[in-house]
Amino acid sequence: MNEIYTQLVKHLIDDKKVDRSQVWSFVNEGQLDPTSPVTLRKEMEQWYIGMGITDITGKAFSLGECPFTQQEIEEANDNNEMILCVPKDLNKKQLGTLFRLETWALDDVLAEESIEPKDLWFKTKATASPEFIRESGIDITRQFREEKKVLFSLGIYMVFIGRFRYLYNKTPDSEFWIWINKGRYDRSGMLVAGFDRNKKFNVHGWMPHFAAGFLGARYGELPESLGK
């Protein structure tokens, strides 16, 4: 019976009759709770496998336990936030390949690499446009660090883009840029990334004191058990 439900949901998605964010309300209804940490971990794990992560790494793939509680997951849903997990040991080039995103910064050694040493679970706002418009890179990075926020690296940002597209069937930050707060560019520069007017993913090296009406930022928050 579960297989029948799964195929039905796939057909509904293909026909654009249902949004992917609603999938877990249909699959195994009454058996799986979409706000359960166990369910969320399994769904996130299967998503990565479906995207082709094992083909890219050549290894079996699994995620560690989701550290968010059921109450935290429910609150995140109510607050229009999504919970993400960035798998450990993946470099920016692998993540770009996984999410079909291309940019010079994935190959340039001047764009600092930032690899997560363990699975990084965090929540972030599921908004189509960034916040903190007209904030300079140096100021907003300082603020995020003081508030103990999860800083977006280029890899984390690509995970956000991939998951946002999967859940909402659209691309975030269209004609906007965000500061990449984690990972320097060259000696003292920072990266900005987003989608240009041609809907192409683009990354630039920028001076951190710059501010503009098309440039903002995003951040993540750890679960309470890890944020203390």
XYZ file of C-alpha atoms in Angstrom:
228
model
C 0.000 0.000 0.000
C 2.889 2.373 0.763
C 4.222 1.904 -2.772
C 0.835 2.845 -4.205
C 0.780 6.046 -2.140
C 4.311 6.886 -3.230
C 3.515 6.488 -6.925
C 0.357 8.552 -6.534
C 2.287 11.422 -4.983
C 4.928 11.258 -7.731
C 2.218 11.594 -10.373
C 0.678 14.545 -8.523
C 4.071 16.281 -8.380
C 4.761 15.632 -12.069
C 1.353 17.066 -12.972
C 2.000 20.070 -10.681
C -1.118 19.207 -8.712
C 0.741 19.205 -5.397
C 3.781 21.019 -4.009
C 6.728 18.945 -2.776
C 6.397 20.564 0.637
C 3.054 18.742 0.970
C 4.413 15.330 0.090
C 4.792 14.074 3.618
C 1.180 14.929 4.353
C 0.148 12.388 1.705
C 2.721 9.616 1.913
C 1.882 7.067 4.602
C -0.743 9.346 6.064
C -1.475 8.344 9.632
C 1.718 6.270 9.833
C 4.563 8.756 9.438
C 4.607 12.084 11.239
C 6.411 14.701 9.074
C 7.412 16.600 12.220
C 9.185 13.610 13.741
C 13.000 13.977 13.852
C 13.305 10.380 12.633
C 11.031 11.029 9.662
C 12.841 14.263 8.812
C 16.224 12.545 8.869
C 14.981 9.716 6.636
C 13.356 12.123 4.187
C 16.479 14.300 3.999
C 18.649 11.242 3.535
C 16.495 9.903 0.700
C 16.459 13.330 -0.919
C 20.257 13.389 -1.103
C 20.352 9.846 -2.433
C 17.734 10.723 -5.037
C 19.817 13.726 -6.103
C 22.721 11.353 -6.819
C 25.090 11.891 -3.908
C 26.379 8.310 -3.962
C 27.320 8.671 -7.631
C 29.302 11.813 -6.816
C 31.139 10.504 -3.767
C 31.336 6.835 -4.743
C 30.350 5.915 -1.194
C 27.298 4.696 0.689
C 25.412 7.614 2.228
C 23.576 8.139 5.485
C 22.877 11.054 7.790
C 23.313 11.141 11.526
C 20.470 11.664 13.954
C 18.460 14.876 13.547
C 19.111 17.000 16.685
C 15.917 19.058 16.351
C 13.061 18.036 18.626
C 9.565 17.468 17.324
C 8.455 20.716 18.974
C 11.278 22.628 17.281
C 10.324 21.146 13.902
C 6.687 22.123 14.406
C 7.684 25.650 15.416
C 9.967 25.955 12.377
C 7.079 24.972 10.098
C 4.799 27.503 11.776
C 7.434 30.247 11.386
C 8.064 29.611 7.666
C 11.477 28.145 8.361
C 13.011 25.060 6.840
C 15.409 22.642 8.460
C 18.471 21.677 6.456
C 21.344 19.281 6.847
C 24.675 19.828 5.105
C 26.428 16.434 4.920
C 29.910 16.136 6.339
C 33.053 15.944 4.198
C 31.526 17.377 1.004
C 33.485 20.092 -0.777
C 32.007 22.973 -2.765
C 32.690 21.308 -6.112
C 30.766 18.181 -5.090
C 27.834 20.244 -3.823
C 27.769 22.270 -7.022
C 27.640 19.064 -9.063
C 24.928 17.637 -6.789
C 22.638 20.653 -7.237
C 23.528 21.348 -10.880
C 25.029 24.743 -10.093
C 28.042 25.995 -12.010
C 30.373 28.871 -11.174
C 34.059 29.677 -11.439
C 34.243 29.868 -7.628
C 33.885 26.090 -7.328
C 37.311 25.635 -8.929
C 39.157 28.794 -7.882
C 41.461 28.290 -4.890
C 41.083 31.977 -3.996
C 37.489 31.206 -2.979
C 38.151 29.641 0.409
C 36.914 26.086 0.909
C 34.668 25.351 3.868
C 33.948 21.660 4.482
C 31.718 20.611 7.357
C 33.525 18.076 9.589
C 30.209 16.565 10.706
C 26.609 16.724 9.505
C 25.415 20.291 10.033
C 21.730 20.531 11.004
C 20.237 24.023 11.192
C 17.089 25.965 10.375
C 16.766 29.038 8.188
C 14.008 31.283 6.899
C 12.295 29.934 3.788
C 11.939 33.318 2.120
C 12.304 33.925 -1.612
C 14.374 37.088 -1.055
C 17.145 37.766 1.461
C 17.015 40.001 4.521
C 19.551 42.593 5.698
C 19.460 44.603 2.481
C 22.018 47.417 2.346
C 24.133 45.879 5.100
C 27.846 45.685 4.411
C 29.530 42.314 4.437
C 31.847 43.141 7.301
C 29.044 44.528 9.508
C 26.562 41.717 8.957
C 29.245 39.050 9.429
C 30.233 40.626 12.748
C 26.583 40.727 13.833
C 25.968 37.078 12.925
C 29.074 35.965 14.811
C 28.075 37.903 17.918
C 24.598 36.341 17.775
C 26.107 32.869 17.224
C 24.279 32.353 13.943
C 25.244 29.729 11.381
C 27.189 31.591 8.703
C 26.442 30.678 5.101
C 29.404 29.308 3.174
C 29.135 28.823 -0.571
C 28.424 25.134 0.043
C 25.710 25.831 2.615
C 24.113 28.344 0.254
C 23.960 25.765 -2.536
C 22.242 23.302 -0.185
C 19.716 26.029 0.657
C 19.105 26.704 -3.046
C 18.666 23.016 -3.846
C 16.262 22.413 -0.987
C 14.266 25.592 -1.661
C 13.820 24.578 -5.288
C 12.770 21.091 -4.239
C 10.186 22.265 -1.711
C 8.759 25.289 -3.500
C 9.406 24.688 -7.207
C 11.079 28.059 -7.634
C 14.513 29.620 -7.275
C 15.301 31.929 -4.348
C 17.140 35.249 -4.589
C 16.121 35.968 -8.169
C 17.949 39.187 -9.102
C 19.282 39.412 -5.545
C 22.688 38.631 -4.088
C 23.679 37.523 -0.615
C 26.917 37.848 1.260
C 28.775 34.572 1.718
C 29.788 35.187 5.320
C 31.828 32.022 5.825
C 34.930 31.739 3.673
C 37.090 34.604 2.431
C 37.864 35.529 -1.144
C 41.587 36.069 -1.749
C 43.178 38.111 1.070
C 40.473 40.434 2.354
C 37.537 40.047 -0.008
C 34.215 38.279 0.393
C 32.013 36.406 -2.027
C 28.513 37.455 -3.037
C 26.232 34.950 -4.740
C 22.744 34.806 -6.226
C 20.834 34.681 -9.496
C 21.223 37.346 -12.132
C 18.535 38.749 -14.441
C 19.137 35.836 -16.818
C 18.307 33.408 -13.960
C 21.877 32.170 -13.948
C 23.686 31.338 -10.715
C 26.529 33.771 -10.306
C 29.301 34.425 -7.795
C 31.573 37.445 -7.515
C 34.466 38.503 -5.345
C 33.535 41.734 -3.551
C 34.932 44.205 -1.052
C 33.374 43.647 2.405
C 32.516 47.319 3.069
C 30.159 47.457 0.075
C 26.372 47.800 0.536
C 23.531 47.992 -1.997
C 19.778 47.633 -2.425
C 20.157 44.329 -4.277
C 22.500 42.755 -1.748
C 21.436 41.095 1.514
C 22.268 38.097 3.683
C 20.954 34.845 5.125
C 21.820 32.927 8.275
C 20.998 29.686 10.046
C 20.203 28.741 13.616
C 21.248 25.600 15.440
C 18.794 23.472 17.446
C 18.581 24.390 21.116
C 20.540 21.297 22.132
C 23.551 22.474 20.088
C 23.233 26.229 20.391
C 24.114 26.513 24.069
